[in-house]
């Protein structure tokens, strides 16, 4: 790694974004302090425990903790006093009206003014609506005696690939009207950029909108290919063939064109809703965003619709194996996961659900709670034992490489409903399965 001009950084919030950012900046050679108000969580982290599952994060966390480039504490005042850059990496959950809840961000902003000891760049890393930076600056200014600047530096981390994205970003968006702040943030990220053109400089408000625009566009791609998949089922065409036909076009691109049962996670759902809320509050009818939300909600029940079409006598009393609880592979995040949308509906219909996920069992259990007809098991094959059908909900590699002969022998009926298109329909039919995927030829069409 190249020689680093060290920057003193404080990151407020040790959630997914804050922790990954802090660890990677410390690994890059900066002096980083992560702050959290949860004393128990901080104590566990100080002992080397990582509170989230993210590939590659744990060994990196323990390395930077041991070498002293990363410190974890609850002492906000001390950490802010010595910092050159303070990141706000706090939760902005979706409110009942779709708006982002800024209470955590603004509560910290109210405290910062009196804690600044010298010129400090205060950066919103959280995904926040346009105008939040202005409000943060106003609140800090009320009590500040030291000079400061506010910047927006949205993150574009993909869960499951967050460490890679942080250490090898495709671009760094920096929004600020302060040239000293811009220069300091360029210095901060210098160790992880290969060329100056990776910096995308703009003002704060444009940077705030950039994050919402990026996630909404990707959600649109997911919803579009899902609509093509649904149409394919009526036309007898194969959405996977269509995807291969359009993806190589550089104007379209191959990423986020995998048909399935909808997007989830901590970003896409709330960011689309937040941008829709912003549009409405500014008297703009953003019809495309409204359609994205409607399409995704309906897509999450596609497997249930297929189950009910197959089991014409209803789902009551059926034992259903469910593979996957996380909203995507390589994470334990279940926020807005299609599985967590499906399971309560299946239980309401009288089915017994036997669920397996390599990493998300405990996070799912904390959300869903206990139910007499919801069973969590330790292996994929244990889930299929005597089940009337298997539902594949998350595309873990473990499921792609499953022993299908063992699965066939384990199921009460060799029936699979694949919400992530992991297998070829012709192969599955040859293996003796009734196999239905999303937008692909089914047994009935052959």
Tab-separated table of N, CA and C in Angstrom, residues 153-233:
chain	number	residue	atom	x	y	z
A	153	UNK	N	-21.076	12.642	1.619
A	153	UNK	CA	-20.228	11.615	0.998
A	153	UNK	C	-20.993	10.286	1.028
A	154	UNK	N	-21.993	10.155	0.147
A	154	UNK	CA	-22.830	8.949	0.182
A	154	UNK	C	-22.029	7.680	-0.081
A	155	UNK	N	-22.491	6.590	0.533
A	155	UNK	CA	-21.833	5.292	0.331
A	155	UNK	C	-22.588	4.496	-0.726
A	156	UNK	N	-21.838	3.643	-1.417
A	156	UNK	CA	-22.428	2.787	-2.444
A	156	UNK	C	-21.994	1.348	-2.210
A	157	UNK	N	-22.055	0.927	-0.958
A	157	UNK	CA	-21.589	-0.404	-0.579
A	157	UNK	C	-22.663	-1.453	-0.873
A	158	UNK	N	-22.224	-2.568	-1.414
A	158	UNK	CA	-23.121	-3.703	-1.640
A	158	UNK	C	-22.913	-4.700	-0.511
A	159	UNK	N	-23.973	-5.025	0.195
A	159	UNK	CA	-23.837	-6.015	1.258
A	159	UNK	C	-23.356	-7.332	0.656
A	160	UNK	N	-22.384	-7.929	1.322
A	160	UNK	CA	-21.745	-9.130	0.806
A	160	UNK	C	-20.463	-8.817	0.060
A	161	UNK	N	-20.344	-7.575	-0.404
A	161	UNK	CA	-19.135	-7.125	-1.117
A	161	UNK	C	-18.664	-5.776	-0.581
A	162	UNK	N	-19.085	-5.447	0.625
A	162	UNK	CA	-18.862	-4.096	1.147
A	162	UNK	C	-17.387	-3.780	1.363
A	163	UNK	N	-16.626	-4.737	1.866
A	163	UNK	CA	-15.200	-4.492	2.097
A	163	UNK	C	-14.499	-4.234	0.770
A	164	UNK	N	-14.795	-5.051	-0.218
A	164	UNK	CA	-14.224	-4.864	-1.555
A	164	UNK	C	-14.607	-3.502	-2.120
A	165	UNK	N	-15.877	-3.124	-1.972
A	165	UNK	CA	-16.346	-1.840	-2.494
A	165	UNK	C	-15.664	-0.669	-1.794
A	166	UNK	N	-15.419	-0.827	-0.494
A	166	UNK	CA	-14.818	0.255	0.293
A	166	UNK	C	-13.337	0.427	-0.047
A	167	UNK	N	-12.653	-0.674	-0.255
A	167	UNK	CA	-11.218	-0.611	-0.533
A	167	UNK	C	-10.912	-0.398	-2.008
A	168	UNK	N	-11.886	-0.691	-2.875
A	168	UNK	CA	-11.687	-0.532	-4.322
A	168	UNK	C	-12.938	0.111	-4.928
A	169	UNK	N	-13.222	1.360	-4.579
A	169	UNK	CA	-14.458	2.001	-5.047
A	169	UNK	C	-14.408	2.329	-6.531
A	170	UNK	N	-15.586	2.300	-7.175
A	170	UNK	CA	-15.625	2.723	-8.573
A	170	UNK	C	-15.678	4.240	-8.679
A	171	UNK	N	-16.225	4.899	-7.651
A	171	UNK	CA	-16.191	6.369	-7.600
A	171	UNK	C	-16.385	6.818	-6.158
A	172	UNK	N	-15.931	8.016	-5.867
A	172	UNK	CA	-16.114	8.653	-4.565
A	172	UNK	C	-16.867	9.955	-4.806
A	173	UNK	N	-18.101	10.034	-4.365
A	173	UNK	CA	-18.909	11.244	-4.524
A	173	UNK	C	-18.677	12.151	-3.323
A	174	UNK	N	-18.279	13.378	-3.578
A	174	UNK	CA	-18.025	14.347	-2.514
A	174	UNK	C	-18.822	15.604	-2.809
A	175	UNK	N	-19.732	15.925	-1.906
A	175	UNK	CA	-20.534	17.125	-2.048
A	175	UNK	C	-20.180	18.142	-0.982
A	176	UNK	N	-19.631	19.267	-1.391
A	176	UNK	CA	-19.332	20.350	-0.454
A	176	UNK	C	-19.032	21.617	-1.235
A	177	UNK	N	-19.299	22.762	-0.618
A	177	UNK	CA	-18.943	24.055	-1.217
A	177	UNK	C	-17.648	24.592	-0.643
A	178	UNK	N	-17.031	23.844	0.271
A	178	UNK	CA	-15.793	24.262	0.936
A	178	UNK	C	-14.593	23.608	0.261
A	179	UNK	N	-13.698	24.410	-0.270
A	179	UNK	CA	-12.509	23.852	-0.901
A	179	UNK	C	-11.586	23.153	0.097
A	180	UNK	N	-11.377	23.701	1.322
A	180	UNK	CA	-10.566	22.963	2.301
A	180	UNK	C	-11.175	21.602	2.652
A	181	UNK	N	-12.510	21.551	2.753
A	181	UNK	CA	-13.167	20.279	3.043
A	181	UNK	C	-12.974	19.304	1.895
A	182	UNK	N	-13.112	19.793	0.671
A	182	UNK	CA	-12.945	18.946	-0.497
A	182	UNK	C	-11.523	18.378	-0.546
A	183	UNK	N	-10.550	19.240	-0.277
A	183	UNK	CA	-9.150	18.800	-0.314
A	183	UNK	C	-8.878	17.753	0.762
A	184	UNK	N	-9.448	17.936	1.941
A	184	UNK	CA	-9.221	16.986	3.033
A	184	UNK	C	-9.847	15.630	2.708
A	185	UNK	N	-11.025	15.642	2.110
A	185	UNK	CA	-11.680	14.379	1.772
A	185	UNK	C	-10.963	13.681	0.615
A	186	UNK	N	-10.411	14.440	-0.294
A	186	UNK	CA	-9.586	13.826	-1.340
A	186	UNK	C	-8.367	13.148	-0.717
A	187	UNK	N	-7.757	13.795	0.262
A	187	UNK	CA	-6.604	13.211	0.953
A	187	UNK	C	-7.013	11.946	1.705
A	188	UNK	N	-8.194	11.984	2.309
A	188	UNK	CA	-8.681	10.830	3.068
A	188	UNK	C	-8.801	9.594	2.185
A	189	UNK	N	-9.336	9.775	0.983
A	189	UNK	CA	-9.591	8.633	0.104
A	189	UNK	C	-8.444	8.336	-0.863
A	190	UNK	N	-7.399	9.128	-0.823
A	190	UNK	CA	-6.274	8.925	-1.741
A	190	UNK	C	-5.730	7.497	-1.721
A	191	UNK	N	-5.655	6.823	-0.555
A	191	UNK	CA	-5.094	5.463	-0.553
A	191	UNK	C	-5.917	4.427	-1.314
A	192	UNK	N	-7.195	4.709	-1.574
A	192	UNK	CA	-8.044	3.683	-2.189
A	192	UNK	C	-8.479	4.032	-3.608
A	193	UNK	N	-8.069	5.191	-4.127
A	193	UNK	CA	-8.415	5.524	-5.508
A	193	UNK	C	-7.179	5.360	-6.387
A	194	UNK	N	-7.403	4.934	-7.594
A	194	UNK	CA	-6.303	4.716	-8.526
A	194	UNK	C	-6.059	5.925	-9.425
A	195	UNK	N	-7.094	6.760	-9.588
A	195	UNK	CA	-6.964	7.920	-10.465
A	195	UNK	C	-7.878	9.029	-9.961
A	196	UNK	N	-7.464	10.252	-10.243
A	196	UNK	CA	-8.206	11.418	-9.756
A	196	UNK	C	-9.622	11.461	-10.309
A	197	UNK	N	-9.848	10.892	-11.481
A	197	UNK	CA	-11.173	10.941	-12.101
A	197	UNK	C	-12.220	10.134	-11.331
A	198	UNK	N	-11.771	9.325	-10.362
A	198	UNK	CA	-12.738	8.589	-9.550
A	198	UNK	C	-13.466	9.499	-8.568
A	199	UNK	N	-12.908	10.675	-8.299
A	199	UNK	CA	-13.602	11.646	-7.459
A	199	UNK	C	-14.663	12.356	-8.294
A	200	UNK	N	-15.889	12.370	-7.787
A	200	UNK	CA	-16.985	13.079	-8.441
A	200	UNK	C	-17.410	14.197	-7.496
A	201	UNK	N	-16.969	15.414	-7.800
A	201	UNK	CA	-17.205	16.550	-6.913
A	201	UNK	C	-18.448	17.315	-7.329
A	202	UNK	N	-19.192	17.776	-6.342
A	202	UNK	CA	-20.440	18.510	-6.571
A	202	UNK	C	-20.807	19.246	-5.298
A	203	UNK	N	-21.977	19.867	-5.282
A	203	UNK	CA	-22.413	20.509	-4.039
A	203	UNK	C	-23.153	19.503	-3.149
A	204	UNK	N	-23.450	19.927	-1.924
A	204	UNK	CA	-24.024	19.010	-0.937
A	204	UNK	C	-25.370	18.466	-1.397
A	205	UNK	N	-26.241	19.339	-1.862
A	205	UNK	CA	-27.598	18.910	-2.205
A	205	UNK	C	-27.590	17.923	-3.375
A	206	UNK	N	-26.740	18.145	-4.346
A	206	UNK	CA	-26.657	17.209	-5.476
A	206	UNK	C	-26.130	15.854	-5.030
A	207	UNK	N	-25.174	15.857	-4.101
A	207	UNK	CA	-24.645	14.587	-3.582
A	207	UNK	C	-25.724	13.814	-2.835
A	208	UNK	N	-26.546	14.543	-2.087
A	208	UNK	CA	-27.639	13.886	-1.355
A	208	UNK	C	-28.609	13.216	-2.321
A	209	UNK	N	-28.925	13.896	-3.419
A	209	UNK	CA	-29.843	13.309	-4.402
A	209	UNK	C	-29.193	12.162	-5.166
A	210	UNK	N	-27.878	12.235	-5.351
A	210	UNK	CA	-27.172	11.199	-6.109
A	210	UNK	C	-27.400	9.815	-5.521
A	211	UNK	N	-27.343	9.698	-4.194
A	211	UNK	CA	-27.531	8.380	-3.567
A	211	UNK	C	-28.933	7.847	-3.834
A	212	UNK	N	-29.939	8.690	-3.684
A	212	UNK	CA	-31.312	8.246	-3.931
A	212	UNK	C	-31.514	7.897	-5.411
A	213	UNK	N	-30.915	8.687	-6.294
A	213	UNK	CA	-31.050	8.415	-7.720
A	213	UNK	C	-30.412	7.075	-8.088
A	214	UNK	N	-29.244	6.794	-7.509
A	214	UNK	CA	-28.543	5.546	-7.810
A	214	UNK	C	-29.360	4.338	-7.374
A	215	UNK	N	-29.822	4.340	-6.133
A	215	UNK	CA	-30.566	3.185	-5.640
A	215	UNK	C	-31.917	3.031	-6.319
A	216	UNK	N	-32.560	4.132	-6.629
A	216	UNK	CA	-33.859	4.055	-7.301
A	216	UNK	C	-33.706	3.516	-8.724
A	217	UNK	N	-32.619	3.908	-9.390
A	217	UNK	CA	-32.380	3.400	-10.737
A	217	UNK	C	-32.137	1.895	-10.719
A	218	UNK	N	-31.348	1.422	-9.759
A	218	UNK	CA	-31.082	-0.011	-9.671
A	218	UNK	C	-32.357	-0.781	-9.316
A	219	UNK	N	-33.165	-0.212	-8.433
A	219	UNK	CA	-34.448	-0.847	-8.107
A	219	UNK	C	-35.334	-0.920	-9.339
A	220	UNK	N	-35.254	0.100	-10.178
A	220	UNK	CA	-36.028	0.106	-11.422
A	220	UNK	C	-35.588	-1.029	-12.338
A	221	UNK	N	-34.276	-1.282	-12.443
A	221	UNK	CA	-33.786	-2.373	-13.283
A	221	UNK	C	-34.304	-3.717	-12.778
A	222	UNK	N	-34.281	-3.903	-11.462
A	222	UNK	CA	-34.782	-5.148	-10.884
A	222	UNK	C	-36.265	-5.315	-11.208
A	223	UNK	N	-37.033	-4.250	-11.024
A	223	UNK	CA	-38.473	-4.332	-11.267
A	223	UNK	C	-38.778	-4.536	-12.746
A	224	UNK	N	-37.979	-3.931	-13.608
A	224	UNK	CA	-38.208	-4.102	-15.046
A	224	UNK	C	-38.023	-5.556	-15.467
A	225	UNK	N	-36.927	-6.162	-15.057
A	225	UNK	CA	-36.692	-7.549	-15.476
A	225	UNK	C	-37.709	-8.485	-14.837
A	226	UNK	N	-38.213	-8.140	-13.662
A	226	UNK	CA	-39.268	-8.962	-13.056
A	226	UNK	C	-40.575	-8.849	-13.844
A	227	UNK	N	-40.846	-7.669	-14.382
A	227	UNK	CA	-42.034	-7.529	-15.228
A	227	UNK	C	-41.858	-8.320	-16.528
A	228	UNK	N	-40.654	-8.295	-17.093
A	228	UNK	CA	-40.391	-9.112	-18.279
A	228	UNK	C	-40.560	-10.595	-17.956
A	229	UNK	N	-40.132	-10.985	-16.760
A	229	UNK	CA	-40.286	-12.381	-16.336
A	229	UNK	C	-41.754	-12.764	-16.234
A	230	UNK	N	-42.553	-11.896	-15.642
A	230	UNK	CA	-43.976	-12.196	-15.501
A	230	UNK	C	-44.656	-12.290	-16.865
A	231	UNK	N	-44.270	-11.413	-17.781
A	231	UNK	CA	-44.811	-11.482	-19.141
A	231	UNK	C	-44.321	-12.747	-19.846
A	232	UNK	N	-43.080	-13.139	-19.591
A	232	UNK	CA	-42.526	-14.344	-20.214
A	232	UNK	C	-43.344	-15.576	-19.861
A	233	UNK	N	-43.840	-15.633	-18.628
A	233	UNK	CA	-44.641	-16.784	-18.216
A	233	UNK	C	-45.924	-16.884	-19.037
